[in-house]
PDB file of C-alpha atoms in Angstrom:
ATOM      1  CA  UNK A  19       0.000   0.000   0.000  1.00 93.00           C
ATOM      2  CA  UNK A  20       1.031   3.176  -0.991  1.00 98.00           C
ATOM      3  CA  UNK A  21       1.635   5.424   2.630  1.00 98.00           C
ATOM      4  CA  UNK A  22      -0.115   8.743   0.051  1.00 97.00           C
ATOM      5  CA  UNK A  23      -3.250   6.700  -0.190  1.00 97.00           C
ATOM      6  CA  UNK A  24      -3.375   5.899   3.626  1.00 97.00           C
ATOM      7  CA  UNK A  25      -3.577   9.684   3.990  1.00 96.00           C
ATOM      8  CA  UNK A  26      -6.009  10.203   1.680  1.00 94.00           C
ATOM      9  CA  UNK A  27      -8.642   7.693   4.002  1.00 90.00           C
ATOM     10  CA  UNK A  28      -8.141   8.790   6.875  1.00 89.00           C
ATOM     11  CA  UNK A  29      -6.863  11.443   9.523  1.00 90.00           C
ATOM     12  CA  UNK A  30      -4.745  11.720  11.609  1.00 97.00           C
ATOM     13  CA  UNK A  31      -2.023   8.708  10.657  1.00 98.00           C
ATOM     14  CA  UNK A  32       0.119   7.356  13.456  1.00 98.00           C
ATOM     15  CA  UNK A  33       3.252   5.706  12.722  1.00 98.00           C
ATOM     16  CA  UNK A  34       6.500   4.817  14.290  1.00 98.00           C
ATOM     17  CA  UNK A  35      10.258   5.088  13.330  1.00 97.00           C
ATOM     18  CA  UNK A  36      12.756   2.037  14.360  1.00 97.00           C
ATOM     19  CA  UNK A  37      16.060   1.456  13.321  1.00 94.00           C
ATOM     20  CA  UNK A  38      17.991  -1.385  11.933  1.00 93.00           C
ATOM     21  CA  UNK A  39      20.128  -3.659  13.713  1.00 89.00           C
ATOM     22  CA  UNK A  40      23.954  -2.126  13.478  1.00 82.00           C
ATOM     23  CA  UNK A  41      25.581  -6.006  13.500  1.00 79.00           C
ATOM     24  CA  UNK A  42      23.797  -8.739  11.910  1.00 76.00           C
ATOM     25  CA  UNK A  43      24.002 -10.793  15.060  1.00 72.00           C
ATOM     26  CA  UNK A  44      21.373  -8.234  16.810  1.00 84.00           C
ATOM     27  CA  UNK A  45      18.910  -8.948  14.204  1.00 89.00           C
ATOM     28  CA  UNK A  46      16.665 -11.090  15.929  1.00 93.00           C
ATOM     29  CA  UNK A  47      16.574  -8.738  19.126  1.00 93.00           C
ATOM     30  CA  UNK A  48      15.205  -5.966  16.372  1.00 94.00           C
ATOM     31  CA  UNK A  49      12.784  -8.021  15.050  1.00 95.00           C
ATOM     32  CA  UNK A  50      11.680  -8.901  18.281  1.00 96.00           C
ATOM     33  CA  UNK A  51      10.833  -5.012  18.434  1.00 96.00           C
ATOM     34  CA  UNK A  52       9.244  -4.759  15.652  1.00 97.00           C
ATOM     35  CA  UNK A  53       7.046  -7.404  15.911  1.00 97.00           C
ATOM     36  CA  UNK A  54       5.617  -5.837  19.164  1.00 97.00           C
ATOM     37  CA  UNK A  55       5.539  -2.691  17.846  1.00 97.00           C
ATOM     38  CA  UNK A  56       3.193  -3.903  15.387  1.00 97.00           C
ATOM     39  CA  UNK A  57       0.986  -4.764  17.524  1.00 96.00           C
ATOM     40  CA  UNK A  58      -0.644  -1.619  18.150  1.00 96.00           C
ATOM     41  CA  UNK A  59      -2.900   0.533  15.638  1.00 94.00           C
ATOM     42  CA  UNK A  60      -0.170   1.671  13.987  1.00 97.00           C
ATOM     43  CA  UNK A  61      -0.608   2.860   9.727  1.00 98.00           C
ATOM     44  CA  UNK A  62       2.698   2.766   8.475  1.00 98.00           C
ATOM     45  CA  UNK A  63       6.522   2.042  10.260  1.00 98.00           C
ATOM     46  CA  UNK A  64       9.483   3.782   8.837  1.00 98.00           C
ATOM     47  CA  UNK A  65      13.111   2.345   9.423  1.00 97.00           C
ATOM     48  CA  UNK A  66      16.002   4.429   9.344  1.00 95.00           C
ATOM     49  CA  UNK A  67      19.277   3.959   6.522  1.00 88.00           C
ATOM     50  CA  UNK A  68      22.179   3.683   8.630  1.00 69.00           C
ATOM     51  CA  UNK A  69      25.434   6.280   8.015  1.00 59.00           C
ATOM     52  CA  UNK A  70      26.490   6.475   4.541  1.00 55.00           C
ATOM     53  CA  UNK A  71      24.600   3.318   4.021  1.00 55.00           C
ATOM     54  CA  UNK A  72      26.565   1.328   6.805  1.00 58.00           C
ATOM     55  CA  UNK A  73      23.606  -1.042   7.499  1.00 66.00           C
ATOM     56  CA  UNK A  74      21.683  -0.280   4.485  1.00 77.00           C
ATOM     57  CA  UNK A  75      21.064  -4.226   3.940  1.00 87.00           C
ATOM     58  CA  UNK A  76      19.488  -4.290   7.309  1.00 92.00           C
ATOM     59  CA  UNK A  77      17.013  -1.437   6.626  1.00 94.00           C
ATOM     60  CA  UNK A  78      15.971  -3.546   3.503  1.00 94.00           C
ATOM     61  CA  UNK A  79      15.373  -6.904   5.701  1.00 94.00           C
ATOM     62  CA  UNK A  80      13.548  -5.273   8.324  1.00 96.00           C
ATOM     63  CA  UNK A  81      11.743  -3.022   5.825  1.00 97.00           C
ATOM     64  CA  UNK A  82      10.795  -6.706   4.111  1.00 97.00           C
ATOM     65  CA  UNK A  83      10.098  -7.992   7.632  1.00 97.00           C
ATOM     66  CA  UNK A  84       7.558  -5.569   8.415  1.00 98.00           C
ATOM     67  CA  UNK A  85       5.857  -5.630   5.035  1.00 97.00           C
ATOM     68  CA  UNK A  86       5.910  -9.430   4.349  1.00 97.00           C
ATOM     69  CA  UNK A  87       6.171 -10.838   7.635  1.00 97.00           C
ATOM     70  CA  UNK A  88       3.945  -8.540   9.890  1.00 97.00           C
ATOM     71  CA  UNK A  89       1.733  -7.267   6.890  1.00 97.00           C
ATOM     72  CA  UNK A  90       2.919  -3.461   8.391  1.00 98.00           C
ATOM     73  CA  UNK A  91       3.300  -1.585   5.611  1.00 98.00           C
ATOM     74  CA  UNK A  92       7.095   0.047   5.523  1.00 98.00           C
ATOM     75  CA  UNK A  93       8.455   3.195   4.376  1.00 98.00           C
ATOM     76  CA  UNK A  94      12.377   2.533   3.874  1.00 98.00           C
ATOM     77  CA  UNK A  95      15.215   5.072   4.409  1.00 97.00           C
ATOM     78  CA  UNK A  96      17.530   6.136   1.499  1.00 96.00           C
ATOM     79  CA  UNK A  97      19.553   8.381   1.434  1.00 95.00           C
ATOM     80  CA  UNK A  98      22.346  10.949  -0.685  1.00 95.00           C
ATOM     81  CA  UNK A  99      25.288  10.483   1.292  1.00 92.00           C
ATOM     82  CA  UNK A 100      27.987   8.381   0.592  1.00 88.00           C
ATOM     83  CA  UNK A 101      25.806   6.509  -2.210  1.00 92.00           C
ATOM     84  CA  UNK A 102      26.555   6.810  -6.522  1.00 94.00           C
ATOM     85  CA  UNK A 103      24.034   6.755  -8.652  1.00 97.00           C
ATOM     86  CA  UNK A 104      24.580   2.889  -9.007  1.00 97.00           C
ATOM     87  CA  UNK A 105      24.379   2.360  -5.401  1.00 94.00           C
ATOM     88  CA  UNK A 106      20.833   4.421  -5.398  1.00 96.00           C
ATOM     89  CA  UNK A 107      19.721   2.176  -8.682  1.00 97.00           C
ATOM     90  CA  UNK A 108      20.649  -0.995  -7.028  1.00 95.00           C
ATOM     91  CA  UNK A 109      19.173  -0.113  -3.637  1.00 95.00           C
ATOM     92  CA  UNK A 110      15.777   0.971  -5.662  1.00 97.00           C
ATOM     93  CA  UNK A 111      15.988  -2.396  -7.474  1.00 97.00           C
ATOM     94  CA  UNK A 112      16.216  -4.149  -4.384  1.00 96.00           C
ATOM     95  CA  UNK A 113      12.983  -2.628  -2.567  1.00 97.00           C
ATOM     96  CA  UNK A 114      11.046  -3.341  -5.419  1.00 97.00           C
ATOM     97  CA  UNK A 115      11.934  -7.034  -5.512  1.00 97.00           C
ATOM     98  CA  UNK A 116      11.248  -7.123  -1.753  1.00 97.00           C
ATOM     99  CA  UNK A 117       7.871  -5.422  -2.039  1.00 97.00           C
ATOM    100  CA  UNK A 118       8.440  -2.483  -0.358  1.00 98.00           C
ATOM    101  CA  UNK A 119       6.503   0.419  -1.856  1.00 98.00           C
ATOM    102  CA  UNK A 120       7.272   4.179   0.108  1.00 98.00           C
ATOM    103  CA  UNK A 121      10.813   5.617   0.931  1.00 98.00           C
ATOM    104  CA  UNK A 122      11.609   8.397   2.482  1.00 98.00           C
ATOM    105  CA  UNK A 123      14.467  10.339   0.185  1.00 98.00           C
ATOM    106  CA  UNK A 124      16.748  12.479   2.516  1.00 96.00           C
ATOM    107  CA  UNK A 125      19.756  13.938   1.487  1.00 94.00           C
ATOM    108  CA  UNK A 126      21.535  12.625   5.049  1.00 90.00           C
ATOM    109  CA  UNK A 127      24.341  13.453   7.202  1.00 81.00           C
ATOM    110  CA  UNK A 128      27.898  12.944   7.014  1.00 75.00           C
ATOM    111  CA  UNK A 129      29.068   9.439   9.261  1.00 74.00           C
ATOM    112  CA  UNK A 130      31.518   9.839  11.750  1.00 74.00           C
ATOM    113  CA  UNK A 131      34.658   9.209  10.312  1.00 75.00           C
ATOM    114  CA  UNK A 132      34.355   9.436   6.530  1.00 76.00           C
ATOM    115  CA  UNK A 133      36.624  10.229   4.645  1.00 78.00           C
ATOM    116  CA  UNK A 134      35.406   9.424   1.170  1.00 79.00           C
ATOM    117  CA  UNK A 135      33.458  11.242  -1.550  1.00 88.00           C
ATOM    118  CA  UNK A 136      30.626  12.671   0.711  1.00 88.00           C
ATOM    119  CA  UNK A 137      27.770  12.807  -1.773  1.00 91.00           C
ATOM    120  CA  UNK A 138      29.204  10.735  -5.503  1.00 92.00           C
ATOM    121  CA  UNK A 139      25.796  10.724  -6.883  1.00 95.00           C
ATOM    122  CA  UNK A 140      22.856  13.070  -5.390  1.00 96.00           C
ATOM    123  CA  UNK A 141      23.768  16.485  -3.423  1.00 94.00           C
ATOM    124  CA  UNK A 142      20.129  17.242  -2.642  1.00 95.00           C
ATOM    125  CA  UNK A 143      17.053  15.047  -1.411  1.00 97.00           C
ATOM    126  CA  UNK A 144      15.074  16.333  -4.263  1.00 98.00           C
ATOM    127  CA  UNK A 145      17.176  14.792  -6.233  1.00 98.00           C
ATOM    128  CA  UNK A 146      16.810  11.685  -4.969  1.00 98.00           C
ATOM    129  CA  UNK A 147      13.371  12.569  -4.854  1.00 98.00           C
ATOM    130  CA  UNK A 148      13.290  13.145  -8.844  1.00 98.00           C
ATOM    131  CA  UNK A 149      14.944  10.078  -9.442  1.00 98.00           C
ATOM    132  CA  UNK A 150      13.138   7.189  -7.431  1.00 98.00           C
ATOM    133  CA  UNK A 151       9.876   8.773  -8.683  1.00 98.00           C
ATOM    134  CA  UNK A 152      11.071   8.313 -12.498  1.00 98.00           C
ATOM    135  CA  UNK A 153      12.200   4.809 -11.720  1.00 98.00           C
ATOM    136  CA  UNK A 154       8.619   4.018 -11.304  1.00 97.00           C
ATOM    137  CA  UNK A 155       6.366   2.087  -8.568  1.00 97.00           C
ATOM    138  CA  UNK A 156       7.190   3.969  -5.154  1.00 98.00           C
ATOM    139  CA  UNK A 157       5.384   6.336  -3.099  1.00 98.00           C
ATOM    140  CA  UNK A 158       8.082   9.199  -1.664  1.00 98.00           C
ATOM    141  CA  UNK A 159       8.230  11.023   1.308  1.00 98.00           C
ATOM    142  CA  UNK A 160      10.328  13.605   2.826  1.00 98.00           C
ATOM    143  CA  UNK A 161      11.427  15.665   5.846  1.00 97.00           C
ATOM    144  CA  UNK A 162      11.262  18.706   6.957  1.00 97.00           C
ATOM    145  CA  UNK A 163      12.424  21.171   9.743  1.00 95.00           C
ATOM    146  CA  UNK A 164       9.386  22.807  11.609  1.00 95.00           C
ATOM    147  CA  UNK A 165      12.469  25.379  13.053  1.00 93.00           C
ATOM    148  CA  UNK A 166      14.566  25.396   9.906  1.00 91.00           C
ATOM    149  CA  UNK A 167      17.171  22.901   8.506  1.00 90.00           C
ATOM    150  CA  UNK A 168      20.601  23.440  10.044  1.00 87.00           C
ATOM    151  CA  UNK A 169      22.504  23.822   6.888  1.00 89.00           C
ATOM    152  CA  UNK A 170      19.804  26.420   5.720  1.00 92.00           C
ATOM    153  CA  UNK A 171      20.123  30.279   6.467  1.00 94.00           C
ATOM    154  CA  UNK A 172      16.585  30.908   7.551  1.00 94.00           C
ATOM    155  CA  UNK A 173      13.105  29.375   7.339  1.00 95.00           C
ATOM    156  CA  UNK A 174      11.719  31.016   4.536  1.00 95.00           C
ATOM    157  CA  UNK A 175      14.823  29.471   2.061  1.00 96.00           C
ATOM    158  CA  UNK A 176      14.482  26.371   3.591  1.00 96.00           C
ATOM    159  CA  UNK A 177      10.945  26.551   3.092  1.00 97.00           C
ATOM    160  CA  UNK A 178      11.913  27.433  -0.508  1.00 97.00           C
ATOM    161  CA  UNK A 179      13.463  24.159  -0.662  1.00 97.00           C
ATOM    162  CA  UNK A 180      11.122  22.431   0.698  1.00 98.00           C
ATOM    163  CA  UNK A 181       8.703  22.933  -1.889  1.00 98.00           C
ATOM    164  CA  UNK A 182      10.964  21.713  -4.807  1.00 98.00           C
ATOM    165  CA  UNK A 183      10.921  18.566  -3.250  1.00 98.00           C
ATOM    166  CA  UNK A 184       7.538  18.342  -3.145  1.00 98.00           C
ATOM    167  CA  UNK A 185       7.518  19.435  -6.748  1.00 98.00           C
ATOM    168  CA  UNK A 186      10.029  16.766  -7.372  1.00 98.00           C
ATOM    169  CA  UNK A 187       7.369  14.149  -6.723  1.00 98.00           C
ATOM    170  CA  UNK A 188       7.431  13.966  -2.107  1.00 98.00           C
ATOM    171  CA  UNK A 189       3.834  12.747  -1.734  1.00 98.00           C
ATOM    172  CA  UNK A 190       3.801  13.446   1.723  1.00 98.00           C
ATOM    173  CA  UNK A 191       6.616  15.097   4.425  1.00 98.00           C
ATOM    174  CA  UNK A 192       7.224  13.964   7.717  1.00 98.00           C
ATOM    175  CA  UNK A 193       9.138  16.470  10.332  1.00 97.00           C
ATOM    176  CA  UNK A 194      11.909  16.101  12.548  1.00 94.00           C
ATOM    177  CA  UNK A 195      11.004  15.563  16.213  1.00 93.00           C
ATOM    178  CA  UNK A 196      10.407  18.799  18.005  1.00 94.00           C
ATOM    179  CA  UNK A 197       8.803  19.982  21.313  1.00 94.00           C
ATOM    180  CA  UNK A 198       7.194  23.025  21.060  1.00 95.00           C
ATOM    181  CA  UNK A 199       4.164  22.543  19.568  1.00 97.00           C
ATOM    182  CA  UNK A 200       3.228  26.640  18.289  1.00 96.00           C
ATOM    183  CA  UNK A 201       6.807  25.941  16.056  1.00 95.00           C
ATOM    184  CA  UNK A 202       5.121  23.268  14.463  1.00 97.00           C
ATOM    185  CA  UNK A 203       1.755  25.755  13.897  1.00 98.00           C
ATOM    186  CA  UNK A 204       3.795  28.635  12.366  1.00 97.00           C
ATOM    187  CA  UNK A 205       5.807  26.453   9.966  1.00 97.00           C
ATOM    188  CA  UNK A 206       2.796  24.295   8.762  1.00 98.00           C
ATOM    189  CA  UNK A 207       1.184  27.825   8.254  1.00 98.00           C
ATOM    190  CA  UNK A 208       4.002  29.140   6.061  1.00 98.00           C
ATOM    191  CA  UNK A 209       3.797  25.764   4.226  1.00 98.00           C
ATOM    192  CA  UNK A 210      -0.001  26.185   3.091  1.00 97.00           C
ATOM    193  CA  UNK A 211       1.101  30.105   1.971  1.00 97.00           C
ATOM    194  CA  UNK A 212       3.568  28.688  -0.286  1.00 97.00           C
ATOM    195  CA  UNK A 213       1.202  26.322  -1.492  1.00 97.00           C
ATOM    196  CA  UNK A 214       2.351  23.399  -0.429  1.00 98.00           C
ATOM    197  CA  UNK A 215      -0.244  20.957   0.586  1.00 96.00           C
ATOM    198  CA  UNK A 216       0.833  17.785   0.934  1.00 98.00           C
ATOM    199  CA  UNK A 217       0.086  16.127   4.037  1.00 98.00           C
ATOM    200  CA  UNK A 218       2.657  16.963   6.923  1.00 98.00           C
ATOM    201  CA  UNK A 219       3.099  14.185  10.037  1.00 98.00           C
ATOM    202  CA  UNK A 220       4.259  15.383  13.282  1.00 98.00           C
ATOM    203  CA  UNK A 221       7.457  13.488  14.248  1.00 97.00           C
ATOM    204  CA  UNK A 222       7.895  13.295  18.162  1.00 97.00           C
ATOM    205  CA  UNK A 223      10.360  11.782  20.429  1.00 94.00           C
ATOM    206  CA  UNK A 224       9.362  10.911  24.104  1.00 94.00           C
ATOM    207  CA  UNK A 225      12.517  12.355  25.860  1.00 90.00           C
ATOM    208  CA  UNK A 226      12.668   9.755  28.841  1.00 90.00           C
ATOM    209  CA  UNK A 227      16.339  10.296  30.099  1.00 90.00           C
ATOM    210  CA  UNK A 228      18.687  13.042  30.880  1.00 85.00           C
ATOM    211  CA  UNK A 229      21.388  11.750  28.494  1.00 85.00           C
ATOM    212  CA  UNK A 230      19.138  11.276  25.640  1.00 84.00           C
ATOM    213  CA  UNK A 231      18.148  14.910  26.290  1.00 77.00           C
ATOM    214  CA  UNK A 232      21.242  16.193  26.040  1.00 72.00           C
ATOM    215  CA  UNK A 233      22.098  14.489  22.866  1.00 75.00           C
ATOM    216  CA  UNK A 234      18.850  14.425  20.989  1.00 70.00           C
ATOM    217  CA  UNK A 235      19.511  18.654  21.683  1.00 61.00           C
ATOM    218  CA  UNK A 236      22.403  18.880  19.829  1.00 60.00           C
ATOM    219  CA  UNK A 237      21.020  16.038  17.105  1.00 60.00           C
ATOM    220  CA  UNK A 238      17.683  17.416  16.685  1.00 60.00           C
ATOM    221  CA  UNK A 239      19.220  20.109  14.199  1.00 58.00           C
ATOM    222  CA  UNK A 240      18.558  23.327  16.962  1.00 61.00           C
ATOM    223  CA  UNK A 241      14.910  22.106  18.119  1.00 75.00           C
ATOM    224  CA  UNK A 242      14.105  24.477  20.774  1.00 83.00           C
ATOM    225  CA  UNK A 243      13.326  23.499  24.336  1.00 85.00           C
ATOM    226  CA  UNK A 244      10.183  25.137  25.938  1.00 90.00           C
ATOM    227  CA  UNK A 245      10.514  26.608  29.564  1.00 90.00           C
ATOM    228  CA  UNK A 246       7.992  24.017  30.128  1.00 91.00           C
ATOM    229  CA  UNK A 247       9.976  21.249  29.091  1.00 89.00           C
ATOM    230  CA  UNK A 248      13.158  22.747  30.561  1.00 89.00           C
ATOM    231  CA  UNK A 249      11.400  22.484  33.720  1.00 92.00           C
ATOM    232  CA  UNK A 250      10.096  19.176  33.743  1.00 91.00           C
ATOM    233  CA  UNK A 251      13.980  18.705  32.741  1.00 88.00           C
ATOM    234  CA  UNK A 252      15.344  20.332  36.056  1.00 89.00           C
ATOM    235  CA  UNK A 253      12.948  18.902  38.605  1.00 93.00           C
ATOM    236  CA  UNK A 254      13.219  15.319  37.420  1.00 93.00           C
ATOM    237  CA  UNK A 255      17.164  14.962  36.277  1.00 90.00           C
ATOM    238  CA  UNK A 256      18.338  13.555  39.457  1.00 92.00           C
ATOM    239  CA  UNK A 257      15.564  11.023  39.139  1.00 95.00           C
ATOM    240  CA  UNK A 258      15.581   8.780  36.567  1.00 93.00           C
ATOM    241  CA  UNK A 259      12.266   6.820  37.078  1.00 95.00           C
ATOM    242  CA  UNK A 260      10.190  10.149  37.296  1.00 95.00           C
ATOM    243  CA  UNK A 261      12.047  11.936  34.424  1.00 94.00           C
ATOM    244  CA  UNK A 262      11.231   8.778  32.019  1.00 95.00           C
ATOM    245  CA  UNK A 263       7.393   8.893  33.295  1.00 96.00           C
ATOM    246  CA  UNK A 264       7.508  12.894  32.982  1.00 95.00           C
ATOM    247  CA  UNK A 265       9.129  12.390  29.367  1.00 95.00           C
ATOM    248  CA  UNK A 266       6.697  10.356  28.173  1.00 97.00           C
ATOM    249  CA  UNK A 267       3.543  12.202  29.703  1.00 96.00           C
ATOM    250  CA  UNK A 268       5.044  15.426  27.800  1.00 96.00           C
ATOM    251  CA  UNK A 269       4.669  13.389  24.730  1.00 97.00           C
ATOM    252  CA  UNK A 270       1.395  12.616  25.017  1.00 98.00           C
ATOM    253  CA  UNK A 271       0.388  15.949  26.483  1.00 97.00           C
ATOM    254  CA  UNK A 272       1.992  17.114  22.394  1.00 97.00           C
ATOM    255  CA  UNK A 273       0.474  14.381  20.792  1.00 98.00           C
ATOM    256  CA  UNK A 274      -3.441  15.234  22.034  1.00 98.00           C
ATOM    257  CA  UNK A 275      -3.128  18.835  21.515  1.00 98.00           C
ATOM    258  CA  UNK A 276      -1.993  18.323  17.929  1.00 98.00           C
ATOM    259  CA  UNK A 277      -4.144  16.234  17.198  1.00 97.00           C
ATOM    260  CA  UNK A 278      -6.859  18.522  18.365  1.00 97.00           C
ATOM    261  CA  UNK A 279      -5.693  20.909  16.100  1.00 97.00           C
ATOM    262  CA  UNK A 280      -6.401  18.408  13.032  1.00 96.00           C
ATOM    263  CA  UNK A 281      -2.865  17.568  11.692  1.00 97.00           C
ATOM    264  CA  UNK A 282      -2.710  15.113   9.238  1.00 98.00           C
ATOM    265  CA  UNK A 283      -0.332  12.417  11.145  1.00 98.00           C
ATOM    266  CA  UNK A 284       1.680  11.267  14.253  1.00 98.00           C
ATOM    267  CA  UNK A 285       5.594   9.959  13.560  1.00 98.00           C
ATOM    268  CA  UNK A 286       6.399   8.557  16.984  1.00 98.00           C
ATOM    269  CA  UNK A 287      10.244   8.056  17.041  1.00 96.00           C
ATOM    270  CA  UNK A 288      10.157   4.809  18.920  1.00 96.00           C
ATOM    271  CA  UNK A 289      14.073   4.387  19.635  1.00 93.00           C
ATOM    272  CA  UNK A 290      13.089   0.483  19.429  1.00 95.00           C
ATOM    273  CA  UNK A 291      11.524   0.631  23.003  1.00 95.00           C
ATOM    274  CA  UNK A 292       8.258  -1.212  22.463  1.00 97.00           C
ATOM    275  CA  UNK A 293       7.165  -0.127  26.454  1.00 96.00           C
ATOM    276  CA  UNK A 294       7.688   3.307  26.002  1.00 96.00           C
ATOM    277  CA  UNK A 295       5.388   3.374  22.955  1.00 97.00           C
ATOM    278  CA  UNK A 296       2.987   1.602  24.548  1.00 96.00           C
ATOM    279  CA  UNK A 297       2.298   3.577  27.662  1.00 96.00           C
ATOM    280  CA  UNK A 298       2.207   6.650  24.726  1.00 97.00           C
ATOM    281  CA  UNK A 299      -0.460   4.523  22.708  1.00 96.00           C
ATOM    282  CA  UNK A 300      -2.532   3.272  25.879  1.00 95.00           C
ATOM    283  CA  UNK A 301      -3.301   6.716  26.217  1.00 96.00           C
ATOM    284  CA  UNK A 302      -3.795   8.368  22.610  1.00 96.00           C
ATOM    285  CA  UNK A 303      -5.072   5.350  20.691  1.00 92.00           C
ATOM    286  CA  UNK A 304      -8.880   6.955  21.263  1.00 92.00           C
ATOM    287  CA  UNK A 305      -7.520   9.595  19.302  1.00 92.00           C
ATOM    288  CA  UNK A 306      -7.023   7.425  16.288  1.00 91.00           C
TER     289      UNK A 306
END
């Protein structure tokens, strides 16, 4: 199933984001994920393309897992960096043979470490975007920055950008996580102004320890921290049980106000932690 035609029946779409085992031998503890992730009402699941393609054969099997396995229809990673053209063509050819219909075309960052040719074939997503949509038989999504891409000087340009991709063929765009909610109301606003309307999913991270806050800050390409958050953050550090209940009760205090302002679509980042996204669902399913 095409993910463009699961918008187009109903609203809003909740889906999750897992990633792909790193070693082969941690395969089965992935799968074992999955499979409970797929338990709940979920539309769609996304899995990630690791670094330059580093575990890009594991993104395929669990992408074929989910789809022919679980009967969860998948939306595959691909991405610019690190890949040729050939690698992109042979990648493409694979998820067809496997069945898997939707990827989500990102341009990607650089992997630690890399020292080779950082983008041989494709410089910019919509280029990737262009090209998977004339090899025929895939629905594409992209991403977006509700508070501007890093690399871009301000949000109107990267809002510029944004809507080549879309005219590149991006059926649908989902965001990276965020946590103030109004950011993600101004920046779908200056979407439907520049007349792009193609539906946009919410992506959001329950936040459930004070390490993963402080990285997911500097990874989340300058999402801004409300005062709110910042002092859930501060009363709860020191305790690690009530920070990860406060984390996820944050989520799903983000999750039922947007979806009371009719947005098209939830992207729960999972992080692979089947019991964090089910104390999240518990509460919202209702919603969906």
């Amino acid at each position: 199933m095409f993910i463009k035609d699961i918008f187009s029946g109903k609203k809003p779409v909740l889906s999750f984001e897992v990633f792909p085992p790193k070693q082969d031998s941690n395969t089965e503890a992935v799968e074992s994920a999955v499979r409970k992730l797929s338990k709940f009402p979920i539309d769609y699941m996304s899995v990630t393309y690791g670094a330059g393609g580093s575990n890009s054969k594991n993104t395929a099997r669990i992408a074929s897992y989910l789809k022919n396995n679980l009967s969860v229809p998948a939306l595959a990673h691909l991405t610019c960096v690190a890949n040729t053209k050939e690698d992109i063509a042979d990648r493409l050819t694979e998820y067809k043979e496997l069945g898997i219909k939707n990827i989500l075309a990102l341009r990607g960052d650089k992997p630690q470490g890399y020292e080779g040719e950082l983008f041989p074939g494709y410089k910019h997503a919509c280029e990737l975007t262009e090209t998977i949509k004339n090899f025929g038989g895939f629905c594409v999504g992209g991403a977006c920055y509700p508070e501007c891409h890093p690399d871009s000087p301000n949000i109107d340009t990267d809002i510029e950008n944004l809507k080549i991709k879309v005219e590149a063929g991006a059926d649908f765009l989902v965001t990276q996580m965020f946590f103030d909610n109004n950011a993600f109301y101004n920046f779908h606003d200056k979407l439907v102004k520049k007349g792009i309307n193609v539906p946009v999913t919410a992506g959001i991270m329950p936040l459930t320890s004070a390490g993963q806050i402080q990285r997911m800050a500097i990874l989340s390409g300058g999402a801004s921290m409300p005062a709110k958050f910042m002092r859930m953050f501060s009363k709860y550090q020191d305790n690690p049980e009530a920070l990860r209940q406060a984390g996820i009760a944050y989520a799903v205090d983000q999750i039922i106000e947007l979806v009371s302002n009719d947005i098209d679509g939830i992207h729960l980042y999972t992080m692979n932690k089947p019991e964090t996204a089910e104390k999240i669902v518990t509460v919202i399913n209702s919603l969906f």
